[in-house]
Short mmCIF file of C-alpha atoms in Angstrom, two decimals:
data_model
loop_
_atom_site.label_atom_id
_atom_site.label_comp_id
_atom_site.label_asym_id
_atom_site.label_seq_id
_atom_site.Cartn_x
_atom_site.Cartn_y
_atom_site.Cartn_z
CA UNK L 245 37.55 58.03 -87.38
CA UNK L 246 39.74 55.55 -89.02
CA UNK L 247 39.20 56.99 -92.78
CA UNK L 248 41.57 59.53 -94.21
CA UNK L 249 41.54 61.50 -97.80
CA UNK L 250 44.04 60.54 -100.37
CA UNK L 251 45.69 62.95 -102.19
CA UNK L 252 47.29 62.24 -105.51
CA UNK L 253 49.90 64.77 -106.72
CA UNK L 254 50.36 65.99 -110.24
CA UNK L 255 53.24 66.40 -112.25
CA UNK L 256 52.85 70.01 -114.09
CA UNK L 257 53.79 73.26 -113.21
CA UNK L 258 52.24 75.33 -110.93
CA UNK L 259 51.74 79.13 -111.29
CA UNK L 260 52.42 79.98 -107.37
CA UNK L 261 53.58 83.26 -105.96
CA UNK L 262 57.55 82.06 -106.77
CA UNK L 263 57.09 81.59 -110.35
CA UNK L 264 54.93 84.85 -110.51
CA UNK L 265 57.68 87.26 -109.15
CA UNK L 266 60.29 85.40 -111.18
CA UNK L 267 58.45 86.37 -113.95
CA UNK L 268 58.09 90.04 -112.66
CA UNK L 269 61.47 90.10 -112.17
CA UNK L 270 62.73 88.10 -115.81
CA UNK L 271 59.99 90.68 -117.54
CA UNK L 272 61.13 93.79 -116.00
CA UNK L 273 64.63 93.24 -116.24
CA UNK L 274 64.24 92.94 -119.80
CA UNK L 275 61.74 95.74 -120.03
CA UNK L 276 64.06 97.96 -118.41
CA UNK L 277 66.99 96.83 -120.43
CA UNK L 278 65.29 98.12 -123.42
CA UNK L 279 64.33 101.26 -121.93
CA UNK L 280 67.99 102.06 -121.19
CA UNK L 281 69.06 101.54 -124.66
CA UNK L 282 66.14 103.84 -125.99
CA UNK L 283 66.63 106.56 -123.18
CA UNK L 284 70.31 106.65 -123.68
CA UNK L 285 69.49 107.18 -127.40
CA UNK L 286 67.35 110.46 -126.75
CA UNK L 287 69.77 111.67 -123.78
CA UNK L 288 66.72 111.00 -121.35
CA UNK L 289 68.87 110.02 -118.03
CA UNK L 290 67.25 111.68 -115.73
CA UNK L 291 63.95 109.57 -116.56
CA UNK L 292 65.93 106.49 -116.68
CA UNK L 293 66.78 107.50 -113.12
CA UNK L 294 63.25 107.86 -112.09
CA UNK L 295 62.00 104.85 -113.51
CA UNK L 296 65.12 102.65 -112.21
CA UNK L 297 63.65 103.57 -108.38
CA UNK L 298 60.13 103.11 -109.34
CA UNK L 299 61.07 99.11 -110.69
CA UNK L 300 62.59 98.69 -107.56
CA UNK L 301 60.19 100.40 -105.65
CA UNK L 302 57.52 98.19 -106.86
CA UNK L 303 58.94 94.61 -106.83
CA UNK L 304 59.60 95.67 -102.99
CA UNK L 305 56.00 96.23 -102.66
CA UNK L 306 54.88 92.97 -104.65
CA UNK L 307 57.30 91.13 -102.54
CA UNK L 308 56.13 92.16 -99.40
CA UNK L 309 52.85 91.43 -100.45
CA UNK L 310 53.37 88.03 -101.40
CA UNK L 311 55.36 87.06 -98.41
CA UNK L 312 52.81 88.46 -95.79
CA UNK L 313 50.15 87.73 -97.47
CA UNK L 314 51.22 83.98 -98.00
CA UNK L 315 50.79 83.91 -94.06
CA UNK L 316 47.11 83.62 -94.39
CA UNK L 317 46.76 81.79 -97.11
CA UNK L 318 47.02 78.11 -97.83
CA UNK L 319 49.36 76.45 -100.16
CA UNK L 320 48.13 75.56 -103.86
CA UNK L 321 47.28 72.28 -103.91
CA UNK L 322 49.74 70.35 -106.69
CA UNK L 323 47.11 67.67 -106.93
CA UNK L 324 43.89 65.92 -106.03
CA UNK L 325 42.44 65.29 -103.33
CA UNK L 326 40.03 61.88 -104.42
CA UNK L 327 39.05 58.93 -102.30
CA UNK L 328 40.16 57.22 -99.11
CA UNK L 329 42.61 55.34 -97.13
CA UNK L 330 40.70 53.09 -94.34
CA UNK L 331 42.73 51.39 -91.32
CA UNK L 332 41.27 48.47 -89.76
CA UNK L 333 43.00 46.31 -87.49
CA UNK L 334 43.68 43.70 -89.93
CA UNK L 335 43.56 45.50 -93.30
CA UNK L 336 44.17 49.18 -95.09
CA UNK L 337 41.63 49.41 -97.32
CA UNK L 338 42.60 52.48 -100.25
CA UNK L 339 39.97 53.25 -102.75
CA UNK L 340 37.44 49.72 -101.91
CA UNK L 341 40.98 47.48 -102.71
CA UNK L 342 41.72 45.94 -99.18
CA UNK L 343 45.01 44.85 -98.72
CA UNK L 344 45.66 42.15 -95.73
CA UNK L 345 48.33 43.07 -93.39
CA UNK L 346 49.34 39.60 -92.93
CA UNK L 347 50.00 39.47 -96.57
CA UNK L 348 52.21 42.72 -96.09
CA UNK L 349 56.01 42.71 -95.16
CA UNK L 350 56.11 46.01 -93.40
CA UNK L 351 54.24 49.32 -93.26
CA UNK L 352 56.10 52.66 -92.62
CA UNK L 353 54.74 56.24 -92.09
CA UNK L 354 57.79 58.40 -93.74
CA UNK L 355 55.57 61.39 -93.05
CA UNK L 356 52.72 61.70 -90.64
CA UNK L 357 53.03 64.76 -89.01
CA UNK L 358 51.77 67.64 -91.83
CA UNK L 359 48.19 69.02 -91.41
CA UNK L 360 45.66 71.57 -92.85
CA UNK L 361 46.89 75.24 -91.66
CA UNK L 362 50.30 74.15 -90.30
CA UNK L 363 52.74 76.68 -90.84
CA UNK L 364 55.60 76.27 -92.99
CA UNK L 365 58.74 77.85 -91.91
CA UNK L 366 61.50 75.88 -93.30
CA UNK L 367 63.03 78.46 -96.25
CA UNK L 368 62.37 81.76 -97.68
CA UNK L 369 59.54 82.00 -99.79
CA UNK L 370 56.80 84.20 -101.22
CA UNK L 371 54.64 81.24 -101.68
CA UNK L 372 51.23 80.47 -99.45
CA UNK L 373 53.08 79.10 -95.76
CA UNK L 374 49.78 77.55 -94.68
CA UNK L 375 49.74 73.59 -95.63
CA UNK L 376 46.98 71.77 -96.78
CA UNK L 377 47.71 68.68 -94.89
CA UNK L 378 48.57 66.62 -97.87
CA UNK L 379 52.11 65.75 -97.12
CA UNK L 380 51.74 62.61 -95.34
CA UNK L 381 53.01 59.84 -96.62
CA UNK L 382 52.28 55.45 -95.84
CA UNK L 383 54.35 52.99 -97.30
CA UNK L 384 53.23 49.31 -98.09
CA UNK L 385 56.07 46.77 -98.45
CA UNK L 386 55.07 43.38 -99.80
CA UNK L 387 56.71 40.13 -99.61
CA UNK L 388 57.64 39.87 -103.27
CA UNK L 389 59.34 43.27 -103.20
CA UNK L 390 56.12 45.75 -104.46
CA UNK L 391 55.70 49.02 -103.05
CA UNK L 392 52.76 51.00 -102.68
CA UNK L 393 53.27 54.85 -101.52
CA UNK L 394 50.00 56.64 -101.24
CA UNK L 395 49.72 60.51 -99.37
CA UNK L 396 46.70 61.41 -97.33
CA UNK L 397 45.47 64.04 -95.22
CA UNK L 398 45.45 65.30 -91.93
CA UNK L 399 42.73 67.88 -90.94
CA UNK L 400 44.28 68.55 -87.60
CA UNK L 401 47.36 67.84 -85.74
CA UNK L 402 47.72 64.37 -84.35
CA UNK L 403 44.94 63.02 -86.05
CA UNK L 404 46.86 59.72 -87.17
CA UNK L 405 46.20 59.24 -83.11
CA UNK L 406 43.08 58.36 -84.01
CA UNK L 407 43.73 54.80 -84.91
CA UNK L 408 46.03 54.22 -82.10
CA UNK L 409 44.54 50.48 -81.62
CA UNK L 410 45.42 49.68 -85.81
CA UNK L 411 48.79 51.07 -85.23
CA UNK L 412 49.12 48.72 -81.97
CA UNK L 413 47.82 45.62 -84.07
CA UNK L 414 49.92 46.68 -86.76
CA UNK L 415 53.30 46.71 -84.51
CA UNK L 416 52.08 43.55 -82.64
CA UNK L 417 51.59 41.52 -86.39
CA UNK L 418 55.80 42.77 -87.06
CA UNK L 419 54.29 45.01 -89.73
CA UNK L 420 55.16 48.13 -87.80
CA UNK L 421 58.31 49.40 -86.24
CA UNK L 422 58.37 50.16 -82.65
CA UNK L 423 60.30 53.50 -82.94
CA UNK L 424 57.41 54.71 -85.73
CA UNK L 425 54.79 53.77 -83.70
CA UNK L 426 55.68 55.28 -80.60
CA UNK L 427 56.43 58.40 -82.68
CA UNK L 428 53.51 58.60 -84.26
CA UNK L 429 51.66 58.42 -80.72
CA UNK L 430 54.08 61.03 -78.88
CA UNK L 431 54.95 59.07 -76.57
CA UNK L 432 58.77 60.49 -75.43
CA UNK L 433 59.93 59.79 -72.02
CA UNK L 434 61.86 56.98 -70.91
CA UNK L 435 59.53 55.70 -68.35
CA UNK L 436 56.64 56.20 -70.52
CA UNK L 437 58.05 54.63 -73.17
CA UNK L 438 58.89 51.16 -70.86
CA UNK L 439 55.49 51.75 -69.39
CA UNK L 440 54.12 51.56 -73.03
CA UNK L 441 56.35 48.52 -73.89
CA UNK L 442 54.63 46.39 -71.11
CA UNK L 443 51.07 47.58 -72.07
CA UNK L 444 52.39 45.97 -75.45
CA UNK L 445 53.14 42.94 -73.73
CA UNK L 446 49.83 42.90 -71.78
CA UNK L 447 48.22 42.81 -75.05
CA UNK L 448 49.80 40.61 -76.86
CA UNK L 449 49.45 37.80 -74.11
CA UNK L 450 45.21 38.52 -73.68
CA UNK L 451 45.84 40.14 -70.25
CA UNK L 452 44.68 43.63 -71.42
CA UNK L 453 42.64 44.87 -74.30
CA UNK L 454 43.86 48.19 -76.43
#
């Protein structure tokens, strides 16, 4: 498969798990701010006592909620998800506009490695951890100095794999940077990677076929 979704995000706020418990907290903060003033008023400490622990009782309840319960869940999507990105070995088609990589200065993959259900670790939140694959990210320079960005998705890990014989083409043309492409395709080891390089070579020069 050579065909990915695009997605398209969308600048507006978002009412995710963050913004709801800032919002619990802001509101019962304020709530309880009041309360103090009235209780004090009618010499009612011992309630104000009560109902100090039960605030704090219950936003450590909602907040353990949210945070294990965004384990199983998947992120809201800040976007849509609407039409396609198609790879071929000498064109990227997005949407039914093809755009010729020989008319293309370089193509870069500044993300390629997010995909549906991967697990986001990287700070404390009470938001959904699970991703919905959306965060991947191709770059199309031209020769008088446009940009194109565009994200798509990844339904599993590795998928970009997939079209490891456009990537190839696209590296071969000078569209494509060595380093990306042999990241994109895991390939690691120093004698893999030199095994790789004359597979390139093989290629280029007809005496082997992708």
């Amino acid at each position: 498969m050579n065909s990915f979704k695009i997605y398209t995000p969308q600048r507006k706020a978002f009412f995710t798990n963050d913004i709801k418990m800032l919002l619990i907290a802001i509101g019962g903060s304020l709530s309880l701010f009041f309360l103090i003033i009235v209780l004090k008023q009618h010499d009612l400490s011992w309630f104000l006592v009560v109902l100090s622990i039960f605030f704090v009782f219950a936003f450590f309840v909602l907040s353990l909620y949210y945070a294990f319960s965004g384990l199983y869940k998947n992120k809201v999507l800040e976007g849509t998800i609407e039409g396609d990105i198609t790879f071929e070995g000498d064109r990227i088609i997005v949407n039914n506009k093809e755009y010729l990589v020989s008319a293309l200065k370089k193509i870069s993959f500044t993300c390629f490695d997010d995909y549906v259900d991967r697990m986001d670790t990287s700070r404390h939140t009470f938001n959904n951890r699970k991703s919905n694959g959306v965060d991947n990210i191709i770059e199309l320079y031209f020769e008088d100095g446009k940009k194109l960005a565009y994200n798509f998705q990844l339904i599993k890990r590795y998928q970009l794999r997939d079209i490891r014989e456009q990537l190839i083409n696209y590296h071969n043309t000078g569209k494509l940077h060595f380093l990306q492409l042999i990241a994109i395709l895991g390939i690691e080891d120093y004698n893999a990677i030199q095994n790789f390089k004359e597979t390139i070579k093989q290629i280029i020069h007809g005496t082997k076929s992708i």
